[in-house]
Structures are given as structure tokens and as C-alpha cells.
GROMACS .gro file of C-alpha atoms in nm:
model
  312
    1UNK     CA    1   0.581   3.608  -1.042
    2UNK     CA    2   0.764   3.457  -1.349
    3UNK     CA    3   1.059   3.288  -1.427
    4UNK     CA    4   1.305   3.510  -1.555
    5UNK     CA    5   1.492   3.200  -1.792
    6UNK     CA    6   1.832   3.257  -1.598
    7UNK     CA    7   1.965   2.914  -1.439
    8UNK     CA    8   2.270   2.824  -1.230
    9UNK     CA    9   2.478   2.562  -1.143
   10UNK     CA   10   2.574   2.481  -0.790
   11UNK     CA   11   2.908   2.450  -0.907
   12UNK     CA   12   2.862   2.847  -1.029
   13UNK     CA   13   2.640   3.012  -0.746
   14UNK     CA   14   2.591   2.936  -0.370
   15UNK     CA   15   2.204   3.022  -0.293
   16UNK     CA   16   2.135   3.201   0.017
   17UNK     CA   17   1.894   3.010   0.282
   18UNK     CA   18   1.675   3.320   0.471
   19UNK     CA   19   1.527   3.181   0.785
   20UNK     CA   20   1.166   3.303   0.747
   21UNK     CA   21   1.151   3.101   0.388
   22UNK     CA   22   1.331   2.767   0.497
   23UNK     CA   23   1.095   2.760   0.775
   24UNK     CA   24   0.771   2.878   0.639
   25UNK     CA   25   0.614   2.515   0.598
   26UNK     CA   26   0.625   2.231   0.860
   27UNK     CA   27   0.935   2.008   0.876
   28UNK     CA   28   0.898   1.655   0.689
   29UNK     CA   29   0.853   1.391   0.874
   30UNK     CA   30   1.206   1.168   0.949
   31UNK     CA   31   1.043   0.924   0.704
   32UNK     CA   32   1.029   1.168   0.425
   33UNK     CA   33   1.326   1.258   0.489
   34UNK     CA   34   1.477   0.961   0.410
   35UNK     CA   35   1.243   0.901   0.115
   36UNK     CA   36   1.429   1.237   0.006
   37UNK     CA   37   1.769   1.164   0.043
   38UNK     CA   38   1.693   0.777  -0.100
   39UNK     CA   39   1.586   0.937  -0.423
   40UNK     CA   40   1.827   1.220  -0.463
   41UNK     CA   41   2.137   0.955  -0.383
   42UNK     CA   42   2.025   0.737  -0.660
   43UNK     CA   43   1.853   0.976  -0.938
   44UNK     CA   44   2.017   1.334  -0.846
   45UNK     CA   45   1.843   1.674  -0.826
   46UNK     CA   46   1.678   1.627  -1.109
   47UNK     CA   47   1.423   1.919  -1.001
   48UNK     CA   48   1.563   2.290  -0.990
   49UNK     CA   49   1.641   2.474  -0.712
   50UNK     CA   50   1.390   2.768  -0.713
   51UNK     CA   51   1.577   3.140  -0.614
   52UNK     CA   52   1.466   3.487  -0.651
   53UNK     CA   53   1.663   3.769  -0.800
   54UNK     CA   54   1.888   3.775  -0.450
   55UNK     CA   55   1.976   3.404  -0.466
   56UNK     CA   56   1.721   3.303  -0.184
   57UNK     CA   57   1.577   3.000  -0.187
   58UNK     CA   58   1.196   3.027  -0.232
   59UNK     CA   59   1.127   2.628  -0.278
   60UNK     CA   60   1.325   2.348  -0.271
   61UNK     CA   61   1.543   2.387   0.048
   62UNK     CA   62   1.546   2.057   0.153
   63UNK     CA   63   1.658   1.922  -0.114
   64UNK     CA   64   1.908   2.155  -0.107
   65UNK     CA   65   2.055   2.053   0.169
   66UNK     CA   66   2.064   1.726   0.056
   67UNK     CA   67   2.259   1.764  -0.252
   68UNK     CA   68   2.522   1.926  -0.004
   69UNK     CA   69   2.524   1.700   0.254
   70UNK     CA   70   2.621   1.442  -0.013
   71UNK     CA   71   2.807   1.639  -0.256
   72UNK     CA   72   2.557   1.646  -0.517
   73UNK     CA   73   2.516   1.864  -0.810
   74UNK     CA   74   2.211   2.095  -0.842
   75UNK     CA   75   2.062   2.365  -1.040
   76UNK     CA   76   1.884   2.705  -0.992
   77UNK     CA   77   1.574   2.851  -1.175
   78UNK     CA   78   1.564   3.230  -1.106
   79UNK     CA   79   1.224   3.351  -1.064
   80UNK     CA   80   1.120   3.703  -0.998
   81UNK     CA   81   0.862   3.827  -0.702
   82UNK     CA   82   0.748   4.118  -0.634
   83UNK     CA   83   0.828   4.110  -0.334
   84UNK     CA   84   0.927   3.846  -0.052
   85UNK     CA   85   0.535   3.815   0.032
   86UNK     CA   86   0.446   3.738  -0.306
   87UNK     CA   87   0.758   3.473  -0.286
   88UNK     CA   88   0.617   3.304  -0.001
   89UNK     CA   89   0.214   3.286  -0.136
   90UNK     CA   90   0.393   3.116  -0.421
   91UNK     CA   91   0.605   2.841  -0.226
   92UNK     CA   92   0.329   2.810  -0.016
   93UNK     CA   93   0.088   2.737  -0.317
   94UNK     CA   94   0.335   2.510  -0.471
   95UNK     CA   95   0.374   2.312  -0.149
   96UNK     CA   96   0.039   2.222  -0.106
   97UNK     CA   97   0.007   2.043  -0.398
   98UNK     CA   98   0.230   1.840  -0.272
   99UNK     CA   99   0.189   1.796   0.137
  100UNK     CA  100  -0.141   1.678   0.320
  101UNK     CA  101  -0.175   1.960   0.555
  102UNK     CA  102  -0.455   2.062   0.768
  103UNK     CA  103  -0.648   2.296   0.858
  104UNK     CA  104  -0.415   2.429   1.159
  105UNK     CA  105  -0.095   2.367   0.993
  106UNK     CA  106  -0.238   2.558   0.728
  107UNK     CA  107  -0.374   2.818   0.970
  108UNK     CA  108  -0.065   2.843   1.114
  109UNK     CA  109   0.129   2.924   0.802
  110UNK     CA  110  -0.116   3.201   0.746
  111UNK     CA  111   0.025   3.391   1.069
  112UNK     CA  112   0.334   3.418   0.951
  113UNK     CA  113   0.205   3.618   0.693
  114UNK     CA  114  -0.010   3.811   0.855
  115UNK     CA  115   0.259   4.108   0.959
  116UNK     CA  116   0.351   4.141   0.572
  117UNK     CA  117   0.012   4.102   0.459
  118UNK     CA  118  -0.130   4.407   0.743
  119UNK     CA  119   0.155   4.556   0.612
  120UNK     CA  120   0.068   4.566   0.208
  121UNK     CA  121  -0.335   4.625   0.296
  122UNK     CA  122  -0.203   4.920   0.485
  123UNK     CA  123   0.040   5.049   0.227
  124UNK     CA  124  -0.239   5.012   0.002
  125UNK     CA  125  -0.441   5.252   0.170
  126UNK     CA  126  -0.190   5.531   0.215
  127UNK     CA  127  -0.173   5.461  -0.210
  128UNK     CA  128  -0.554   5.480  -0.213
  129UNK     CA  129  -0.588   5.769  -0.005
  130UNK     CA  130  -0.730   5.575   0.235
  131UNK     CA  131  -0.548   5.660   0.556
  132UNK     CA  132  -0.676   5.975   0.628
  133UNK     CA  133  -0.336   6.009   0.891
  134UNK     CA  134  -0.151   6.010   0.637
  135UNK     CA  135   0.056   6.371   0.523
  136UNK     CA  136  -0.065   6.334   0.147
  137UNK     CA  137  -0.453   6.261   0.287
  138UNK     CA  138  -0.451   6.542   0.492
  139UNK     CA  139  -0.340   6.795   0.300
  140UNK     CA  140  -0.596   6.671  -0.005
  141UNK     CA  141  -0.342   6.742  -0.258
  142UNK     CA  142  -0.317   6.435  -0.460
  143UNK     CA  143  -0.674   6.305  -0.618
  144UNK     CA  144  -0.725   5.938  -0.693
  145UNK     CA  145  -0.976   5.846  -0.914
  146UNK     CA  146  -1.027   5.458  -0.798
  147UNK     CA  147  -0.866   5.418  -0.430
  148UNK     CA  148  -0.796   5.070  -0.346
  149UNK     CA  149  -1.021   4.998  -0.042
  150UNK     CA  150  -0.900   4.827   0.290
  151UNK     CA  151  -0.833   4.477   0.246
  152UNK     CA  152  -0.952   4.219   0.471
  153UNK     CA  153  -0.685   4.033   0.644
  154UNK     CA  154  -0.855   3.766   0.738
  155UNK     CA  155  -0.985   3.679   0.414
  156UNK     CA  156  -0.704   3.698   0.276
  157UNK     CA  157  -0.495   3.487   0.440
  158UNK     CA  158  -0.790   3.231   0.432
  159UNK     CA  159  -0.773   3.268   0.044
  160UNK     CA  160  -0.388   3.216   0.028
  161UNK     CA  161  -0.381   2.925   0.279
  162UNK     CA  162  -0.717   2.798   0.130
  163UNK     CA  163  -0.947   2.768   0.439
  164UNK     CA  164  -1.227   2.881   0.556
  165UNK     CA  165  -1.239   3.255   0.622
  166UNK     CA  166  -1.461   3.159   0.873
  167UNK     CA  167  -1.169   2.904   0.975
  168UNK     CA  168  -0.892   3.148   0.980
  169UNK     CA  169  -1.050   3.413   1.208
  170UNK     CA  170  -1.084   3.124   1.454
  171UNK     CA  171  -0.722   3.046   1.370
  172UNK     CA  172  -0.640   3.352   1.462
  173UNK     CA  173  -0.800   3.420   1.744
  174UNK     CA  174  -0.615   3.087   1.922
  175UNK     CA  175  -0.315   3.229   1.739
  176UNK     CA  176  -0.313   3.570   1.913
  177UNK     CA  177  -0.529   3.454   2.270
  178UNK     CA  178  -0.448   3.112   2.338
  179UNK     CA  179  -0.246   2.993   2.594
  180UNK     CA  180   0.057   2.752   2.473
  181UNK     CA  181  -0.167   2.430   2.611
  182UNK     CA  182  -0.426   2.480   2.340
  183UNK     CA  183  -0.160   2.561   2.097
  184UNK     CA  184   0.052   2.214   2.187
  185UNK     CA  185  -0.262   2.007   2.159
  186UNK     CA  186  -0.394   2.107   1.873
  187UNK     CA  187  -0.019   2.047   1.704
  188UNK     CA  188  -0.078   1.670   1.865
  189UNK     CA  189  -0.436   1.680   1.676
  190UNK     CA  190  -0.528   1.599   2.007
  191UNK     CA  191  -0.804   1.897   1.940
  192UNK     CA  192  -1.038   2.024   1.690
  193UNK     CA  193  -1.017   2.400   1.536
  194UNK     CA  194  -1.336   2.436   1.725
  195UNK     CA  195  -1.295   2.288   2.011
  196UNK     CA  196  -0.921   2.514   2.063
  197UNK     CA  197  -1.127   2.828   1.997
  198UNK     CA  198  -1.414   2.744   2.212
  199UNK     CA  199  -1.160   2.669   2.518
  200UNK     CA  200  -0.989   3.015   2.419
  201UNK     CA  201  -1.302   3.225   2.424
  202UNK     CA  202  -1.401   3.069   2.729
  203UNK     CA  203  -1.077   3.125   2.953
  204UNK     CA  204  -1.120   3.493   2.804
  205UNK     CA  205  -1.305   3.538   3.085
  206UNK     CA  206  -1.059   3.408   3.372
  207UNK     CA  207  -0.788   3.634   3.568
  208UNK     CA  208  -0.471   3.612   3.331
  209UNK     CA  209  -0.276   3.436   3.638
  210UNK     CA  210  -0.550   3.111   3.577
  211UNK     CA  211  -0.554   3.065   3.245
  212UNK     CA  212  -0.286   2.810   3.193
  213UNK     CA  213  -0.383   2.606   3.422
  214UNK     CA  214  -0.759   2.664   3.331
  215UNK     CA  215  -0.687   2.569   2.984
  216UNK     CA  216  -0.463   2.252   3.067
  217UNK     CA  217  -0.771   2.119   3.232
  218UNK     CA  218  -0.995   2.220   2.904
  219UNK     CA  219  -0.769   2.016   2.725
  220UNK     CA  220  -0.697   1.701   2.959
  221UNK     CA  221  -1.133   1.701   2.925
  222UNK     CA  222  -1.122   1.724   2.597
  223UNK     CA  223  -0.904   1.410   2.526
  224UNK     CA  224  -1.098   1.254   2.726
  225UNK     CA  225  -1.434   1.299   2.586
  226UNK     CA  226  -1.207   1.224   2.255
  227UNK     CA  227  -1.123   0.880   2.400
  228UNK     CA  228  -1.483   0.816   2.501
  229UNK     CA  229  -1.609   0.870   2.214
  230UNK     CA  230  -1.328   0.640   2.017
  231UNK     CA  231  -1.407   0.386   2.275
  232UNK     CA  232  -1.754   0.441   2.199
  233UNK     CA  233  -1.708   0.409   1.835
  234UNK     CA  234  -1.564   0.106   1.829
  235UNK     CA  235  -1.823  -0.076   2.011
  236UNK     CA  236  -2.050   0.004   1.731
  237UNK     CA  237  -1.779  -0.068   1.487
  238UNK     CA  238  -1.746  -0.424   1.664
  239UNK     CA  239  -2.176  -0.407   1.721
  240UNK     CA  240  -2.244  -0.389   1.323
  241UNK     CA  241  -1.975  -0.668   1.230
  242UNK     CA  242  -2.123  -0.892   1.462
  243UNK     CA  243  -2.468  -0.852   1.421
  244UNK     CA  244  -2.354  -0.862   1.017
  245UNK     CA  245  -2.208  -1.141   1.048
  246UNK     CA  246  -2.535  -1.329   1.205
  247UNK     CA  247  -2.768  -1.234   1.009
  248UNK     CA  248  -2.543  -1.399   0.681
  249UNK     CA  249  -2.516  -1.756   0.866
  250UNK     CA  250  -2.912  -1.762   0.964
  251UNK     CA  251  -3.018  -1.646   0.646
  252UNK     CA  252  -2.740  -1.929   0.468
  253UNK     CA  253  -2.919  -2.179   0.649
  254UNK     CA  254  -3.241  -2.166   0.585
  255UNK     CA  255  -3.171  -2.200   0.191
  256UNK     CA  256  -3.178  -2.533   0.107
  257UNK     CA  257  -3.064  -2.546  -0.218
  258UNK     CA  258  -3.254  -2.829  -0.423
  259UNK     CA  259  -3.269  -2.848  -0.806
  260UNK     CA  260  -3.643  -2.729  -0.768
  261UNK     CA  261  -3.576  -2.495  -0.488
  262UNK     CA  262  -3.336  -2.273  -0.737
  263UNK     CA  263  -3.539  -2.286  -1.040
  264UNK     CA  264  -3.834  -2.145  -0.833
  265UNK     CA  265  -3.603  -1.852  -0.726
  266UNK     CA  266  -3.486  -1.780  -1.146
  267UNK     CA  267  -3.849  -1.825  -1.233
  268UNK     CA  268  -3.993  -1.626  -0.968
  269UNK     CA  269  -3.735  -1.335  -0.998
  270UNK     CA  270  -3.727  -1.323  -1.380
  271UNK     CA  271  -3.368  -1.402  -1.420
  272UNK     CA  272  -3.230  -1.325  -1.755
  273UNK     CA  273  -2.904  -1.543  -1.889
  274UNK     CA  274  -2.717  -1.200  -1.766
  275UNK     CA  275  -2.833  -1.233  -1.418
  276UNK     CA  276  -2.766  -1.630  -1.394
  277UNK     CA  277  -2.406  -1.600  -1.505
  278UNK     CA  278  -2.366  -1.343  -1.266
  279UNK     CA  279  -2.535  -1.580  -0.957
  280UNK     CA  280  -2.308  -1.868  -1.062
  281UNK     CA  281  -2.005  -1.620  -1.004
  282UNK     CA  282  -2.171  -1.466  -0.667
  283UNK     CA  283  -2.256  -1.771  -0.524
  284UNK     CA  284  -1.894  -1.978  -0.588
  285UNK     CA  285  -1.764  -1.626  -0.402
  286UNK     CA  286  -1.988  -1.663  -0.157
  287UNK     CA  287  -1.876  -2.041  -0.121
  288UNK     CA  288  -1.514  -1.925  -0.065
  289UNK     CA  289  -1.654  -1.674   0.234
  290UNK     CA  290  -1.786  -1.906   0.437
  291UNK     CA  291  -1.499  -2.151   0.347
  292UNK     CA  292  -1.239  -1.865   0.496
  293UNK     CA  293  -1.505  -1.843   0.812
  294UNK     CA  294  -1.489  -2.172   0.899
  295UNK     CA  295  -1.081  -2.197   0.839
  296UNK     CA  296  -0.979  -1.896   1.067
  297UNK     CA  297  -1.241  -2.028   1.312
  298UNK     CA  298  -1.058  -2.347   1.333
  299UNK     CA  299  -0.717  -2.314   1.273
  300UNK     CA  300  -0.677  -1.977   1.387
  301UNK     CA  301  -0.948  -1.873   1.687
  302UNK     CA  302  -1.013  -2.233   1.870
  303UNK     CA  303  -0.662  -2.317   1.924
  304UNK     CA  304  -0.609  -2.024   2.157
  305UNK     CA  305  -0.932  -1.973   2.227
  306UNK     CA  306  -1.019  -1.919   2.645
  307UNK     CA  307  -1.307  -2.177   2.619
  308UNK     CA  308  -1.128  -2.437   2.418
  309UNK     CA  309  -0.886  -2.435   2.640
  310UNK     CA  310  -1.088  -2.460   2.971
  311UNK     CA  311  -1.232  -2.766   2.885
  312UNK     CA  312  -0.917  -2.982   2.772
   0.00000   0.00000   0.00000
């Protein structure tokens, strides 16, 4: 890849918009959207338009469309690729500087290159002599001093997704085995990487004509161990603020803070000046806590409170 220095104007070229490109990354949200269109209204497309050689659009498609929808003005960086694989690493790279995807987003955008990249490793082979069904292998005509091994798919469309290779094969396993159930909920994060695999190894096993079914039950079960678990987890959230919270009112008080009663805490403790001027800030803070407990407690909590009302 590198940019070739040649730029057009959208008042010069029209790009061209190749399906497999424009939809190679998930869709922004309708909120970014409109973040998008906010920004280009008022500023313009002050970003280029990145093309390839043909005038496709490797990155930058929707704003594209949004400098035509409104009429905008726009320029175009050409860049040359390789080829259209190498085009989409490099969008895909770009992007993800810039999106918070996960892991099966990610994953997911790996699959789609998975035909091109089987199709390199295995033109890469043929170069390397490596395919032994090939014509030129069989008839042991051409030497090659360093043949390019086999390259592992999996790893790399792990490395050019940047997961886990680990990750990926699970990816694709789901990918190529599970039924569409598995595949919805895990677009709904409504299931783990792990937990979509582990229900897709284990239906496997089932007649073909149960599968669907099997694994809409898998994932109804696992939502609701999910749930459980939330629910679960806030209890303890709720637990530890609580218990928090009653252990700083009976340790408050039991001080009883007396002239003599403080200096035996600096002398005892060793104070320096450091740690004094420090106290004096901590404990005005710790003034204004308790001053906010006791204000949402009564102007906020007893007015509506169940109990305080039962007894008026």
C-alpha cells in the first residue's frame, strides 16, 4: 500500500461504491450517524475520500454519502493496493483505530476475508511449489530455492482482525457450524465467544432436523443464567455499599473529638506538619460527607419513604 500523490475533486471524479468494501465493517449506530452528518454540515469533508487505482472507495464511504446527500464538496486520495485483499486489511486496520469493536464483530469481519485469504495462501503454494496437484509440481520442471510454506488461515485472520488465534478458530467454527440462534445472540451480546462455541460443539452431536430448536433452548438458558448472575451481582453490589456505609457511621461515633483526644492521635501516630495539613483537609471533606448523608436522608428519602408515611 501507498499513496500514489494523485487527488480528486468530487466536482472532477465520481468514486465507485463496491458492495463487499462499503459493507465490510458494521453500520454506525443512528447516533453516529448524526454526529456525522452534524459535523460534515457545519465543517465540510475536511478528511479525503480514500480510492484505489479503480476509483473504489476503500475508507470513508459514509462520509461519502453524506457530502452527497447534502451537496457537499469532497476530495479523493488515490492509494494503491495490491490487490482488493490488501485494500480491505488496510480499511479494516484504519477503522479500528477508530471504532470500539469486539471480539465477534471483529471475528466476524475476519470471515469475510477468509475466501480471499484461502485463496492467496493457496496461490502461494502453487508459487512455492507447494501443491503437488499442480501441472508445474508434477512435472518437477521449475526448482524453487525458498518455497513459501502453507499459511495458516486462522492465524492469519486473527493477526489482521487482532484477536486471539485461539479466538478466531472458535469464531470460526460458530461461523461455519452454528445455527442462526447462536449467531443472533451473540450479535445482541446476549452471549459470550465461549459460551456460542460451547453450544455449537455441543448440538454437533444432535440430528440436523433438532438443532435449531436445540440451540434456541441453549440460548434462552444462557440468558438466563446471564440474568442470574446480574441479579446476583447486584446484591453484592448493594451488600458492600451497605455494609460500607455502617461501618463509617459506627466508627464516626465513637471518636469523640476533644482537644486532648486529637493531640494523642498526632502524638501517637508521629504526624509531621505534612500529614496535619493534609488531616485538616480530609477531615473538613469528611464533614461535607456526612453533611450530604444526612441532607438526602431528609429531604430526599423520608418524604417518600414507606415507613414515614405509615405512621402519619
Amino acid at each position: 500500500m501507498k499513496n500514489t500523490g494523485i487527488e480528486y475533486s468530487s466536482a472532477d471524479r465520481k468514486p465507485v461504491i463496491l458492495p463487499e468494501m462499503a459493507e465490510l465493517l458494521p453500520p454506525l449506530s443512528e447516533e453516529q450517524l448524526s454526529i456525522l452528518e452534524a459535523d460534515i454540515q457545519q465543517n465540510g469533508c475536511y478528511t479525503p475520500i480514500i480510492i484505489n487505482e479503480d476509483m473504489v472507495i476503500i475508507d470513508g464511504h459514509n462520509r461519502q454519502n453524506m457530502c452527497e446527500k447534502h451537496d457537499i464538496p469532497y476530495k479523493m486520495m488515490v492509494f494503491h493496493f495490491d490487490d482488493l485483499l490488501e485494500a480491505k486489511q488496510w480499511a479494516l486496520d484504519t477503522q479500528k483505530s477508530r471504532r470500539n469493536l469486539e471480539k465477534w464483530e471483529l471475528g466476524k469481519i475476519a470471515l469475510k476475508l477468509k475466501p480471499e485469504v484461502e485463496a492467496r495462501a493457496k496461490a502461494n503454494m502453487v508459487a512455492g511449489g507447494g501443491d503437488q496437484k499442480s501441472e508445474t509440481a508434477k512435472s518437477g520442471s521449475t526448482i524453487v530455492s525458498n518455497p513459501i510454506s502453507a499459511v495458516s488461515t486462522r492465524k492469519e485472520l486473527a493477526d489482521t482482525v487482532g484477536i486471539g488465534e485461539v479466538t478466531m478458530g472458535k469464531i470460526m467454527q460458530i461461523g461455519e457450524h452454528a445455527p442462526q440462534a447462536v449467531k443472533d445472540a451473540l450479535d445482541k451480546k446476549e452471549l459470550s465467544i465461549n459460551q456460542g462455541y460451547k453450544i455449537t460443539k455441543e448440538i454437533q452431536e444432535l440430528p440436523e432436523e433438532e438443532r435449531e430448536q436445540a440451540a434456541i433452548d441453549a440460548v434462552e438458558y444462557a440468558k438466563a443464567q446471564k440474568e442470574l448472575k446480574a441479579q446476583n451481582d447486584e446484591i453484592t453490589r448493594r451488600s458492600k455499599i451497605a455494609k460500607l456505609f455502617c461501618k463509617a457511621c459506627e466508627f464516626a461515633v465513637q471518636i469523640d473529638p476533644t482537644e486532648e483526644n486529637v493531640r494523642i492521635w498526632t502524638t501517637c501516630t508521629r504526624m509531621t506538619l505534612k500529614e496535619m495539613a493534609y488531616c485538616i483537609e480530609e477531615s473538613r471533606d469528611l464533614s461535607k460527607t456526612f453533611a450530604a448523608i444526612a441532607d438526602i436522608i431528609e429531604q430526599k428519602i423520608l418524604p417518600k419513604d414507606w415507613r414515614n408515611l405509615s405512621d402519619t
